[in-house]
Short mmCIF file of C-alpha atoms in Angstrom, two decimals:
data_model
loop_
_atom_site.label_atom_id
_atom_site.label_comp_id
_atom_site.label_asym_id
_atom_site.label_seq_id
_atom_site.Cartn_x
_atom_site.Cartn_y
_atom_site.Cartn_z
CA THR G 15 10.27 6.76 -57.92
CA SER G 16 12.32 9.63 -56.73
CA LEU G 17 14.90 7.37 -55.38
CA ASP G 18 15.05 5.42 -58.74
CA LYS G 19 15.68 8.76 -60.43
CA GLN G 20 18.64 9.35 -58.04
CA TYR G 21 19.99 5.98 -58.78
CA LYS G 22 20.09 6.51 -62.45
CA ALA G 23 21.85 9.85 -61.98
CA VAL G 24 24.22 8.57 -59.16
CA VAL G 25 24.96 5.03 -59.61
CA SER G 26 26.73 4.58 -56.40
CA THR G 27 26.13 6.21 -53.02
CA GLN G 28 27.73 5.97 -49.61
CA SER G 29 24.75 6.52 -47.47
CA THR G 30 21.02 8.39 -47.42
CA GLY G 31 20.46 10.82 -44.64
CA THR G 32 16.98 11.71 -43.60
CA CYS G 33 15.00 12.99 -40.51
CA VAL G 34 12.80 10.79 -38.46
CA GLY G 35 9.38 11.88 -37.07
CA GLY G 36 6.74 8.99 -36.97
CA GLY G 37 8.82 6.98 -39.25
CA GLY G 38 6.80 7.14 -42.44
CA LEU G 39 9.14 8.99 -44.34
CA LEU G 40 12.24 6.57 -43.34
CA ALA G 41 10.01 3.47 -44.01
CA GLY G 42 9.31 4.72 -47.56
CA ILE G 43 13.00 5.61 -48.05
CA VAL G 44 13.91 2.16 -47.03
CA HIS G 45 11.40 0.58 -49.12
CA GLY G 46 12.40 2.71 -52.20
CA MET G 47 16.14 1.73 -51.81
CA ARG G 48 15.42 -2.18 -51.80
CA HIS G 49 15.54 -2.18 -55.52
CA HIS G 50 18.92 -0.63 -56.21
CA TRP G 51 20.55 0.42 -52.89
CA SER G 52 19.66 -2.14 -50.07
CA HIS G 53 23.37 -2.38 -48.95
CA VAL G 54 23.45 1.46 -48.46
CA PRO G 55 23.19 2.45 -44.91
CA VAL G 56 20.48 5.09 -44.03
CA ILE G 57 21.31 7.78 -41.50
CA ALA G 58 18.33 8.47 -39.41
CA MET G 59 18.50 11.96 -37.64
CA GLU G 60 16.32 13.19 -34.97
CA THR G 61 16.67 16.11 -32.38
CA TYR G 62 16.98 15.43 -28.61
CA GLY G 63 13.40 15.95 -27.17
CA ALA G 64 11.79 14.11 -30.20
CA GLU G 65 13.88 10.97 -30.30
CA SER G 66 11.18 8.45 -30.37
CA PHE G 67 13.00 6.23 -33.13
CA ASN G 68 16.21 6.36 -31.62
CA LYS G 69 14.69 5.27 -27.93
CA ALA G 70 12.83 2.53 -29.80
CA VAL G 71 15.93 1.52 -31.59
CA ASN G 72 18.04 1.49 -28.55
CA ALA G 73 15.06 -0.46 -26.40
CA GLY G 74 14.52 -2.86 -29.31
CA GLU G 75 10.77 -2.08 -28.82
CA LEU G 76 8.18 0.69 -29.42
CA VAL G 77 8.77 3.51 -26.83
CA LYS G 78 6.30 6.38 -26.24
CA LEU G 79 7.78 9.73 -25.06
CA ASP G 80 6.05 11.57 -22.43
CA LYS G 81 6.07 14.96 -24.50
CA ILE G 82 7.98 16.60 -27.21
CA THR G 83 10.34 19.03 -25.98
CA SER G 84 12.33 19.75 -29.19
CA HIS G 85 11.93 23.05 -31.10
CA ALA G 86 11.72 20.71 -34.04
CA LYS G 87 8.17 19.98 -33.77
CA THR G 88 7.72 18.34 -37.13
CA LEU G 89 9.54 15.50 -35.59
CA GLY G 90 7.06 15.77 -32.95
CA ALA G 91 5.83 11.75 -32.92
CA LEU G 92 5.51 10.44 -29.27
CA GLN G 93 6.16 7.04 -30.80
CA VAL G 94 7.83 5.88 -34.11
CA CYS G 95 5.48 3.42 -36.16
CA GLN G 96 6.41 -0.41 -35.98
CA GLU G 97 7.40 -0.39 -39.65
CA ALA G 98 10.28 2.07 -39.00
CA LEU G 99 11.27 -0.15 -36.06
CA ASP G 100 11.06 -3.36 -38.01
CA LEU G 101 13.13 -2.01 -40.88
CA SER G 102 15.77 -1.07 -38.39
CA LYS G 103 16.24 -4.57 -37.40
CA GLU G 104 16.24 -5.98 -41.21
CA ARG G 105 19.09 -3.46 -42.69
CA LYS G 106 21.57 -0.83 -41.41
CA ILE G 107 19.87 2.31 -40.44
CA ILE G 108 22.29 4.28 -38.18
CA SER G 109 20.30 6.49 -35.64
CA LYS G 110 21.92 9.77 -34.65
CA LEU G 111 20.96 12.64 -32.35
CA THR G 112 21.65 16.48 -32.48
CA ASP G 113 20.49 19.21 -30.42
CA ASP G 114 17.93 22.24 -31.42
CA LYS G 115 20.69 24.73 -31.61
CA THR G 116 22.84 22.74 -34.05
CA ALA G 117 19.73 21.67 -36.17
CA VAL G 118 18.81 25.56 -36.31
CA GLU G 119 22.25 26.54 -37.18
CA CYS G 120 22.25 24.10 -39.94
CA CYS G 121 19.11 25.71 -41.38
CA ARG G 122 20.66 28.97 -41.55
CA LEU G 123 23.84 27.51 -43.24
CA PHE G 124 21.57 25.61 -45.69
CA LEU G 125 19.78 28.95 -46.45
CA ARG G 126 23.03 30.68 -47.00
CA ASP G 127 24.58 27.89 -48.86
CA HIS G 128 21.52 27.04 -51.22
CA GLN G 129 19.01 29.91 -50.91
CA PHE G 130 16.52 27.14 -49.65
CA LEU G 131 14.63 27.80 -46.18
CA VAL G 132 13.83 24.50 -44.15
CA GLU G 133 12.59 23.74 -40.88
CA PRO G 134 14.70 22.56 -37.91
CA ALA G 135 13.42 18.88 -38.64
CA CYS G 136 15.27 19.15 -41.64
CA GLY G 137 18.38 20.93 -39.98
CA ALA G 138 18.75 17.65 -37.94
CA THR G 139 19.28 15.89 -41.00
CA LEU G 140 21.74 18.46 -42.27
CA SER G 141 23.49 18.49 -39.20
CA ALA G 142 25.22 15.05 -40.09
CA ILE G 143 26.76 16.71 -43.21
CA TYR G 144 27.52 20.46 -41.81
CA SER G 145 28.99 18.94 -38.59
CA GLY G 146 31.50 16.93 -40.50
CA LYS G 147 30.43 13.89 -38.30
CA ILE G 148 29.15 11.70 -41.55
CA SER G 149 31.97 9.67 -41.71
CA GLU G 150 32.20 8.78 -37.66
CA TYR G 151 28.56 7.90 -38.09
CA LEU G 152 29.41 5.60 -41.03
CA GLY G 153 32.33 4.28 -39.05
CA GLU G 154 34.84 5.36 -41.39
CA SER G 155 38.20 7.00 -40.58
CA SER G 156 38.22 9.33 -43.58
CA PRO G 157 35.50 10.54 -46.04
CA GLY G 158 34.53 8.28 -48.78
CA THR G 159 34.40 9.39 -52.47
CA SER G 160 30.64 8.33 -53.24
CA PRO G 161 28.17 10.99 -52.66
CA ILE G 162 25.65 10.82 -49.91
CA ILE G 163 21.93 11.46 -50.63
CA VAL G 164 20.25 13.83 -48.15
CA ILE G 165 16.65 13.85 -48.10
CA VAL G 166 16.01 17.84 -47.80
CA CYS G 167 12.33 18.14 -46.62
CA GLY G 168 10.29 20.32 -44.72
CA GLY G 169 9.60 24.04 -45.19
CA ALA G 170 6.18 24.43 -44.60
CA THR G 171 6.16 25.37 -40.97
CA VAL G 172 9.10 28.09 -41.06
CA ASP G 173 9.66 31.51 -42.34
CA ILE G 174 12.69 33.91 -41.73
CA GLU G 175 11.13 35.38 -38.70
CA THR G 176 10.45 32.06 -37.19
CA LEU G 177 14.13 31.03 -37.79
CA ASP G 178 15.39 34.39 -36.52
CA SER G 179 13.23 33.92 -33.41
CA LEU G 180 14.62 30.35 -32.93
CA SER G 181 18.14 31.42 -33.33
CA GLU G 182 17.83 34.10 -30.85
CA LEU G 183 16.03 31.78 -28.31
CA LEU G 184 18.82 29.22 -28.64
CA ASP G 185 21.70 31.71 -28.93
CA VAL G 186 22.75 30.63 -32.41
CA ASP G 187 25.43 32.61 -34.01
CA THR G 188 23.39 34.52 -36.89
CA SER G 189 26.57 35.85 -38.49
CA LEU G 190 27.11 32.71 -40.35
CA ASP G 191 30.76 33.10 -40.17
CA LYS G 192 31.27 29.77 -38.51
CA GLN G 193 32.08 27.32 -41.32
CA TYR G 194 31.43 23.51 -41.15
CA PRO G 195 33.21 21.38 -43.52
CA ILE G 196 30.56 20.55 -46.58
CA GLU G 197 31.27 17.01 -47.61
CA ARG G 198 29.39 15.35 -50.40
CA MET G 199 25.63 16.44 -50.94
CA VAL G 200 23.47 15.69 -53.70
CA LEU G 201 20.29 17.61 -53.77
#
């Protein structure tokens, strides 16, 4: 129903981006898009060390991680659900990875830009936008003009102290003077 509301507000979208943990959110998004946007690709972001979906997509079967080594703990599913893997075989789901440092950096940038605190799992999703790699992920030579819907979720396990600690641990530049090009984002 949330995607139906977005459809009414944004009749055309270039892609949808989300983070992947166990695959339930991803599967729900894909099912929700069937009504209006079955042709729209989904960019599924994970961090290295929590990449159960990416490994499953590349293997063509479920893969169980030995352990979660990422600081994006809410992406901490040792194995993605079968439904998410099955959906990746039916439609265009682009699985991409980022590192913890970039995810945390993007959390800080999103906090600066939108005054909204999110956890590193969401920072993984935001990295597709803030890094400027969205066009590359979509296989385009230049950015399109249609908006990109980014599922911004996950803030229950983070506070500014946690974000600062992770930033220090991962050597993230906290001055926020590093700028990434922000492309088309619908919140």
